[in-house]
Structure formats: C-alpha cells, structure tokens
mmCIF file of C-alpha atoms in Angstrom:
data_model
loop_
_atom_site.group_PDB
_atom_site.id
_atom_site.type_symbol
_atom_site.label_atom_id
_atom_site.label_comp_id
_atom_site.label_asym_id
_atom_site.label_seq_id
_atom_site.Cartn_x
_atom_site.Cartn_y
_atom_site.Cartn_z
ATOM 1 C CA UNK D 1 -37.110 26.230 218.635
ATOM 2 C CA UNK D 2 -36.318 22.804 217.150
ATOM 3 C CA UNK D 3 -34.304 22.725 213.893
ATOM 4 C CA UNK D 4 -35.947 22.109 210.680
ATOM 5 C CA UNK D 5 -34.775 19.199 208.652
ATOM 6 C CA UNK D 6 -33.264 19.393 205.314
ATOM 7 C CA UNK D 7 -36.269 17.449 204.070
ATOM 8 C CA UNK D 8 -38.493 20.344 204.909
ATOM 9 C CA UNK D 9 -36.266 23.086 203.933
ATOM 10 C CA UNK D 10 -36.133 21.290 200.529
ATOM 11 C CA UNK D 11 -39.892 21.353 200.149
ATOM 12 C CA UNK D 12 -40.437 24.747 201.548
ATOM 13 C CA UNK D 13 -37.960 26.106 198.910
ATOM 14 C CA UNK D 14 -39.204 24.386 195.756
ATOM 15 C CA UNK D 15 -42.648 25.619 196.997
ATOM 16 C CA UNK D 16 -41.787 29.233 196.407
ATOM 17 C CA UNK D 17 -39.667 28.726 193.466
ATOM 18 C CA UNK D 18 -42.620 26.969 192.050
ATOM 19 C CA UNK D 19 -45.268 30.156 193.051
ATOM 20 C CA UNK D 20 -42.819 32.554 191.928
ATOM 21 C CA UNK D 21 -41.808 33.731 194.960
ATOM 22 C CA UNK D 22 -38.506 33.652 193.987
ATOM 23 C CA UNK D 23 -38.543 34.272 190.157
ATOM 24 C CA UNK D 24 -35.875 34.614 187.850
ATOM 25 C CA UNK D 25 -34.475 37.841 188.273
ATOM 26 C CA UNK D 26 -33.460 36.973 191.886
ATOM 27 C CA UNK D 27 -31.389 34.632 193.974
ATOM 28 C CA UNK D 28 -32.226 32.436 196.952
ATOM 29 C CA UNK D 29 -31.177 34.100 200.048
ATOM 30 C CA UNK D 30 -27.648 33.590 201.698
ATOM 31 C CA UNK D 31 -26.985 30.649 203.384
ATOM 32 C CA UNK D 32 -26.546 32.656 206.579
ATOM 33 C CA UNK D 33 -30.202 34.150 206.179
ATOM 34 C CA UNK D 34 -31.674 30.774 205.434
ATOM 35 C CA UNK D 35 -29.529 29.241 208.454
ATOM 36 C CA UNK D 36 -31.236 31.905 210.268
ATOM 37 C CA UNK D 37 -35.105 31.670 208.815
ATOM 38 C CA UNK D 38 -35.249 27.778 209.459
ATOM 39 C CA UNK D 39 -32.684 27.430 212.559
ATOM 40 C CA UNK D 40 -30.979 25.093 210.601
ATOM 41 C CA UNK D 41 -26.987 23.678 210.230
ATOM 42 C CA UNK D 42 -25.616 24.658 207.115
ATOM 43 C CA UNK D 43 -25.309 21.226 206.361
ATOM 44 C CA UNK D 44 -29.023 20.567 205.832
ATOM 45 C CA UNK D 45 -29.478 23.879 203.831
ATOM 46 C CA UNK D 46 -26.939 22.791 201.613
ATOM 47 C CA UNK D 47 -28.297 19.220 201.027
ATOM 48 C CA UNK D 48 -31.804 21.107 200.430
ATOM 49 C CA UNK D 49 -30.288 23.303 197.893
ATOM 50 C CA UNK D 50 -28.374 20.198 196.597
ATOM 51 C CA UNK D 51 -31.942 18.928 196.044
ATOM 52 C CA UNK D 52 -33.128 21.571 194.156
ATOM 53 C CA UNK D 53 -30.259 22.015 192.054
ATOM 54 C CA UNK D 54 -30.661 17.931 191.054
ATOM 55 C CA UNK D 55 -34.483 18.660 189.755
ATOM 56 C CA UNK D 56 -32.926 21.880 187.579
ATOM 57 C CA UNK D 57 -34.709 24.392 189.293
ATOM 58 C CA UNK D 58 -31.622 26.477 190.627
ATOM 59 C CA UNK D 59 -27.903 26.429 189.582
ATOM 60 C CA UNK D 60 -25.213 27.476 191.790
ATOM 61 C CA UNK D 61 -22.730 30.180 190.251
ATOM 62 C CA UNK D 62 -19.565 30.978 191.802
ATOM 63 C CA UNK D 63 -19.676 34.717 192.962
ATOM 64 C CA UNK D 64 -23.370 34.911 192.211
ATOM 65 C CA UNK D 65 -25.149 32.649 194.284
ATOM 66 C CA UNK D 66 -27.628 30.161 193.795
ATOM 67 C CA UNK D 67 -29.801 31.351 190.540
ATOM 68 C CA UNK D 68 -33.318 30.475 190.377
ATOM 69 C CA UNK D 69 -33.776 28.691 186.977
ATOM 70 C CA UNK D 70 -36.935 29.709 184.608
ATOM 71 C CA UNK D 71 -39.391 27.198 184.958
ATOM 72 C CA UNK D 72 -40.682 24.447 182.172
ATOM 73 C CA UNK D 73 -44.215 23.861 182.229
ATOM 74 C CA UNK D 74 -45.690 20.911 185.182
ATOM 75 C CA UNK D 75 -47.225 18.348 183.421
ATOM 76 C CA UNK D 76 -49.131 15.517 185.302
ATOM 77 C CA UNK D 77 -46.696 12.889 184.536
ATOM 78 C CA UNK D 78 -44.273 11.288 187.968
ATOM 79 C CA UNK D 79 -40.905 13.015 187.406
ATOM 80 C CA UNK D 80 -37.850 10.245 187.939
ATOM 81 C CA UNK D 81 -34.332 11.092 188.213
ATOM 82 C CA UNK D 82 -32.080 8.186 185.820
ATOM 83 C CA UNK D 83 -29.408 9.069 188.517
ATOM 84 C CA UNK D 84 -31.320 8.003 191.712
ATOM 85 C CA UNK D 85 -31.439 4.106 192.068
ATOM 86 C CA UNK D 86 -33.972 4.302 194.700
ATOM 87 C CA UNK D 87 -36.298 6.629 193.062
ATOM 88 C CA UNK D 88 -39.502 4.979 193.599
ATOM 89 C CA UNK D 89 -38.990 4.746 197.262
ATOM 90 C CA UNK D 90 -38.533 8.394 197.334
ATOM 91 C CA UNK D 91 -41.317 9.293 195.349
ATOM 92 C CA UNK D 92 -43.654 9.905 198.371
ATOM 93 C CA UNK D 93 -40.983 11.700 199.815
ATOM 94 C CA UNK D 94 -41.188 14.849 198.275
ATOM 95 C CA UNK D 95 -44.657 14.457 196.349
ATOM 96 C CA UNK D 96 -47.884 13.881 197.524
ATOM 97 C CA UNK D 97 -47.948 10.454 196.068
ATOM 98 C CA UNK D 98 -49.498 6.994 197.328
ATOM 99 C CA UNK D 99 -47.075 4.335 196.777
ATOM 100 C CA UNK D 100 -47.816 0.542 197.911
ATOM 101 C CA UNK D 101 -45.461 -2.406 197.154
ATOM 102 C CA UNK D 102 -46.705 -5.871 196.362
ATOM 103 C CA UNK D 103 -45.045 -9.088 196.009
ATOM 104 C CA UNK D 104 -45.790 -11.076 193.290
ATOM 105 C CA UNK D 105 -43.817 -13.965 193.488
ATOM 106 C CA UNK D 106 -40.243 -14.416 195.370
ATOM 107 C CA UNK D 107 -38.194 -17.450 195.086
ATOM 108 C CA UNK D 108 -34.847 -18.854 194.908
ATOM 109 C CA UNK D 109 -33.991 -20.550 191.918
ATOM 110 C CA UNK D 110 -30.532 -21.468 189.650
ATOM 111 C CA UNK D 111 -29.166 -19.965 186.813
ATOM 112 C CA UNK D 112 -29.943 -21.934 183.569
ATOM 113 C CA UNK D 113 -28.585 -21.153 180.338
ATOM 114 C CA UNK D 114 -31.448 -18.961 179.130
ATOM 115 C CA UNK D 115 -31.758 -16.645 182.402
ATOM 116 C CA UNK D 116 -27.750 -16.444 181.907
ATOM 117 C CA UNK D 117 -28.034 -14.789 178.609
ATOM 118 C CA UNK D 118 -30.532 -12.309 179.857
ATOM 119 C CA UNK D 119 -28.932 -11.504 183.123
ATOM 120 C CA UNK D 120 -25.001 -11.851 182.374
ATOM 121 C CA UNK D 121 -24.851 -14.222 185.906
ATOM 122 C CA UNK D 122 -23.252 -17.242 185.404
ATOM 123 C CA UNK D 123 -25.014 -21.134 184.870
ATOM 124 C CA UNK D 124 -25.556 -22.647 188.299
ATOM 125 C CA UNK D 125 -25.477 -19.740 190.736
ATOM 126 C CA UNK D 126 -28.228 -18.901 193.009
ATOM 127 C CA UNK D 127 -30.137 -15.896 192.147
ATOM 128 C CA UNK D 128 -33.122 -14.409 194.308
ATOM 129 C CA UNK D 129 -35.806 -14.010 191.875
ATOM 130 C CA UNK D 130 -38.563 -11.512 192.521
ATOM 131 C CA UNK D 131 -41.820 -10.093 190.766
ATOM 132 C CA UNK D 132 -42.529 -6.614 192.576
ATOM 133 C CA UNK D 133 -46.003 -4.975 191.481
ATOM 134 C CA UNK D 134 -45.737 -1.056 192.717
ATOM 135 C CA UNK D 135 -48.996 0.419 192.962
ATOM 136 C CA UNK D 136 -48.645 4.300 192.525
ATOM 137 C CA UNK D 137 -51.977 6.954 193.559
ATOM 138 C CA UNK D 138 -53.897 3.078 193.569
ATOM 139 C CA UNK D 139 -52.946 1.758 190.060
ATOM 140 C CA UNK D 140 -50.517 -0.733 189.283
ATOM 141 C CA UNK D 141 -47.980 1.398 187.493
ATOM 142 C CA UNK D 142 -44.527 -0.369 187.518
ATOM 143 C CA UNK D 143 -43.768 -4.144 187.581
ATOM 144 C CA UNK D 144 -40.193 -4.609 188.826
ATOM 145 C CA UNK D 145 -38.773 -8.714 187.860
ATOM 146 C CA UNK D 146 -35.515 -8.222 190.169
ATOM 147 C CA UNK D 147 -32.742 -11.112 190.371
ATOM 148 C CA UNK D 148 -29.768 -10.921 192.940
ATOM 149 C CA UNK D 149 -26.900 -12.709 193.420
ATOM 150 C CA UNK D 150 -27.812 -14.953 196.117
ATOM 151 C CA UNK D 151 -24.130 -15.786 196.937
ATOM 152 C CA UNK D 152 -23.244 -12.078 197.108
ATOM 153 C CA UNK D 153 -26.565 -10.454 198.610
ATOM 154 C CA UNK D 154 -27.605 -13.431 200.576
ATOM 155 C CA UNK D 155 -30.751 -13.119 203.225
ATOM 156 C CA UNK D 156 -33.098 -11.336 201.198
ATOM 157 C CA UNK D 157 -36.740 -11.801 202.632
ATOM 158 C CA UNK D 158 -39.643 -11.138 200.778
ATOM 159 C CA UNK D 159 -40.786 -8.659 203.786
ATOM 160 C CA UNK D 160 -37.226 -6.789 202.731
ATOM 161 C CA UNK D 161 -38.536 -6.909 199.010
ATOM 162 C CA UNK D 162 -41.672 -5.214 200.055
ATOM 163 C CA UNK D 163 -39.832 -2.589 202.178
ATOM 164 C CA UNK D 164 -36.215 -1.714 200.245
ATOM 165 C CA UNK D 165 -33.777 -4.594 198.698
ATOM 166 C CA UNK D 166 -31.137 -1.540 198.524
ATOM 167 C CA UNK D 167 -31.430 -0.202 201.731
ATOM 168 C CA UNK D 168 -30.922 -3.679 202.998
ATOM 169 C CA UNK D 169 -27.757 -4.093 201.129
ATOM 170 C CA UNK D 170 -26.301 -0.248 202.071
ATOM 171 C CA UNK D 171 -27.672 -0.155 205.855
ATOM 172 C CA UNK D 172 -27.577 -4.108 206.865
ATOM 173 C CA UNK D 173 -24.539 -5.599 204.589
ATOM 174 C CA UNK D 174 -22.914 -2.691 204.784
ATOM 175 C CA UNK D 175 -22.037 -3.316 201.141
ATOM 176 C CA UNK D 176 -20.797 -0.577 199.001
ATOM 177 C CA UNK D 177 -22.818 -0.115 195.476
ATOM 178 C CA UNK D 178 -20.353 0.971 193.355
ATOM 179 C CA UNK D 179 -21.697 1.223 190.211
ATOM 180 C CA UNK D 180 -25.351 0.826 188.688
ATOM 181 C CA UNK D 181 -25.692 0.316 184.676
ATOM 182 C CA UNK D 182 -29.064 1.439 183.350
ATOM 183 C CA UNK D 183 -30.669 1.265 179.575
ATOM 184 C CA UNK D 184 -34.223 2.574 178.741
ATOM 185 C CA UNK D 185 -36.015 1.245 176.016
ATOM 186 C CA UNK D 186 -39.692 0.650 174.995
ATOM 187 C CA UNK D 187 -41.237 -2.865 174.421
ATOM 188 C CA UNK D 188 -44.427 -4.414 173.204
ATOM 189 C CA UNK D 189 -46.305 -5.260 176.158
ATOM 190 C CA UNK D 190 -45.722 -9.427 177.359
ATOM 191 C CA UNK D 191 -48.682 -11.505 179.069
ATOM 192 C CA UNK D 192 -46.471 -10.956 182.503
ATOM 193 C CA UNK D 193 -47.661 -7.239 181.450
ATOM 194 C CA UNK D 194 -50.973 -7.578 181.077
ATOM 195 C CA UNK D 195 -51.529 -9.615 184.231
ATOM 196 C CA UNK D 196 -49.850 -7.480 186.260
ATOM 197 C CA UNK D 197 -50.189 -3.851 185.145
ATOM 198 C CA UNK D 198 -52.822 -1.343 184.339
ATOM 199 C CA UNK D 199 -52.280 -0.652 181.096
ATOM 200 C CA UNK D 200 -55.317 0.208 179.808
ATOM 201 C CA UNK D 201 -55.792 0.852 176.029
ATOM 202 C CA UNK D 202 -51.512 1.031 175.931
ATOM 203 C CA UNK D 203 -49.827 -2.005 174.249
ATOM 204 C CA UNK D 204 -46.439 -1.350 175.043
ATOM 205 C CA UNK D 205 -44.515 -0.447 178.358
ATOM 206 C CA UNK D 206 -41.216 1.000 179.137
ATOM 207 C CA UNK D 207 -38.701 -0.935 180.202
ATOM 208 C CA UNK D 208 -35.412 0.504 182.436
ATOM 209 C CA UNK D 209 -32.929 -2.292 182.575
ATOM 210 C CA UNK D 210 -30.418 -2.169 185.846
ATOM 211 C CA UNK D 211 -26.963 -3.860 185.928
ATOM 212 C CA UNK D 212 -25.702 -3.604 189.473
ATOM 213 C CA UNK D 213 -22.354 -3.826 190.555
ATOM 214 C CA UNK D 214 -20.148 -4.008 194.411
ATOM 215 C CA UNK D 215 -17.004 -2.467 194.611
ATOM 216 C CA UNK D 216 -15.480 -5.739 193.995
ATOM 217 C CA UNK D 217 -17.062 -5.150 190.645
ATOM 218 C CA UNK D 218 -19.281 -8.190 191.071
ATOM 219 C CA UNK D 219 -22.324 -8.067 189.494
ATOM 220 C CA UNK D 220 -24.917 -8.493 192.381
ATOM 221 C CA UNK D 221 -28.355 -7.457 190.387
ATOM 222 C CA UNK D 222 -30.391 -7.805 187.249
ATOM 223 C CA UNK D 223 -33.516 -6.058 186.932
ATOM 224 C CA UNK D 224 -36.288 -5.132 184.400
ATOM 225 C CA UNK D 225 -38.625 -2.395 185.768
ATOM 226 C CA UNK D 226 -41.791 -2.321 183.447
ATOM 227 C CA UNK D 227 -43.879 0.968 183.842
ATOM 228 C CA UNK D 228 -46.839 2.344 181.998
ATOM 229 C CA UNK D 229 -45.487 5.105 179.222
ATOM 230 C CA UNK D 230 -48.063 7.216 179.917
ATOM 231 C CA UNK D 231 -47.345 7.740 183.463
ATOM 232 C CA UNK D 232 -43.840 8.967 184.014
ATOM 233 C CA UNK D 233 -41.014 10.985 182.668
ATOM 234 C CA UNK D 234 -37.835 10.216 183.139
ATOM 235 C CA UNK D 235 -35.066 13.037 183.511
ATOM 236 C CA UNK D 236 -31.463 13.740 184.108
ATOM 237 C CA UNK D 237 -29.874 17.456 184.625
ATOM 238 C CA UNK D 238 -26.740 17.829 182.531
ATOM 239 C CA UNK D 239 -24.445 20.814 184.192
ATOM 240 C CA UNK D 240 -21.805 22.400 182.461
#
C-alpha cells in the first residue's frame, strides 16, 4: 500500500472536522493511529496537523492532544493566510479553486525619483517591473504590480512571472527570504484598476503592500497586490 501524502492527510482531516466528524468534545486520534489509518511517516501527519492548526481549526495542548476547535460559520469569501507569502499559488491546493495567471506587462526599467519614493529602492538601479492579472474561478480578482531588484534577483522571465517569482528565488537562487513586510489598506479604485479587474459596481480595492527582504537584509521586492474587497478575507491565527 503506497503512503499517503501529507497533502491528502491534510484534506482528509479538515473534511471531517468540517462534517463534524470530529466535533468538539473529542480529539483527533493519536499520531500512532493516524500513522496507522493512512500508512503514513509521522512526519507528514504532523505537517497535516501543522496545517490545520494554521487555519484555527485544531490547537495542540500539551497532555491533551490535538483539540478540535468549534467552528465559525463558512462564508463564500477565498480565505488568505497574512503569514503565507505564496498564498495565491496555494489556493488551488487545498480548495477547489481555478486559478490562471496573466501577464500584463513585464519590463526592465530604472529607478527614477518618483518610483524611489514608492518603492524605498534606490535612483538608478534596475528593477524588474511586472503587471500580473490573477484570474480566480474565471474573474479577474487580484492585480499584482511587482518590482524586483534586478541586481539582486536577476533572470526573471516573464514565463517565471506566470509560473512563481518566489519559487524561482527559493528553489533556483537558492536565496534565503528572510523577512517579508506587509501593510493592508483599502484604496479608491485607479484607471490601472478598472482596466484590469472585475470590479463590478465596487469603487475601491484592497491593497496588500509587500516589502521583501534577503538575509543580507537587502531589499529585493516591492509589490502592490490589488484585489476585489468583496472577494476575500484575509486572516491570521494568534496562539497563546
């Protein structure tokens, strides 16, 4: 019997969590049992539980277990984690969600004065400027205006924009993100907006800002990832 991925451990569990197979008043099973049910290392049925424990719906207590947490009501809004700085490549990872990536515009252009004060790069550097369109369940739902530090990311395509710019940087540079800066904020909707996004009868659009740093603590990206309010909720689990 081949072993079951962490993946689909993950998704199996959240299932029954979610249908109240395991409710409130009881635990997940021992890791030994699920090691058992799933032939499975213990290393991908703790990375499964990991998952779960990230989207709040269990909480591991020392002595007890893993608790299953009571559930808040689904809504039909895309859930995003503020901690996960690839989250919309993982959307269609563990929802059944149809996610498409289209390139607006790429160039390579320098650093003026007025793209310096937005971006914190300094005048005259090279910068890999990028207009991303991602088209989620067939509607254009986040616009992503990405600009990297050509000198420290150099060799991005537009065919890596389309697939991941981070997974190029973690897998092929072998470059360590250390740290990722992030500030969410809501914005009257620009002409860039408009053109690019379905907003329908919404004149606004959220807007998460992303500093990105190496462990050098170079600053490597600037990004502005416009998405339509009425589409997504953004969360973050705070443990004590």
């Amino acid at each position: 019997m081949a072993e079951t991925t962490n993946k689909d451990i993950y998704q199996e569990l959240k299932q029954r969590v979610i249908n109240g197979k395991y409710n409130i008043k009881m635990r997940l099973p021992t890791e030994e049992s699920l090691i058992a049910e799933f032939n499975a290392s213990r290393y991908a049925i703790r990375k499964a539980i990991k998952q779960l424990s990230d989207e709040g719906l269990v909480y591991s207590v020392k002595g007890k277990g893993v608790v299953v947490l009571e559930q808040t009501p689904k809504t039909q809004e895309i859930n995003l984690s503020l901690r996960d700085i690839n989250g919309l490549q993982n959307l269609n990872k563990a929802e059944d969600i149809k996610r498409a990536t289209i390139i607006a515009d790429f160039q390579q252009i320098i650093v003026d004065e007025k793209l310096s004060h937005k971006t914190s790069f300094a005048v005259g550097i090279p910068v890999y400027a990028i207009k991303r369109v991602r088209r989620i369940n067939n509607k254009n739902a986040v616009l992503d205006l990405n600009y990297f530090n050509a000198q420290i990311v150099p060799g991005i395509t537009a065919e890596i924009a389309k697939d991941s710019i981070y997974s190029y940087i973690k897998d092929d540079m072998k470059m360590k993100i250390a740290v990722v800066k992030r500030q969410l904020r809501i914005e009257h909707a620009e002409q860039v907006d408009y053109e690019n996004l379905n907003l329908g009868i919404n004149n606004c659009v959220g807007n998460m800002v992303s500093f990105a740093f190496n462990d050098d603590g170079k600053q490597f990206e600037y990004t502005e990832s416009h998405f339509i309010p009425d589409n997504f909720i953004f969360n973050q689990i705070i443990k004590f």
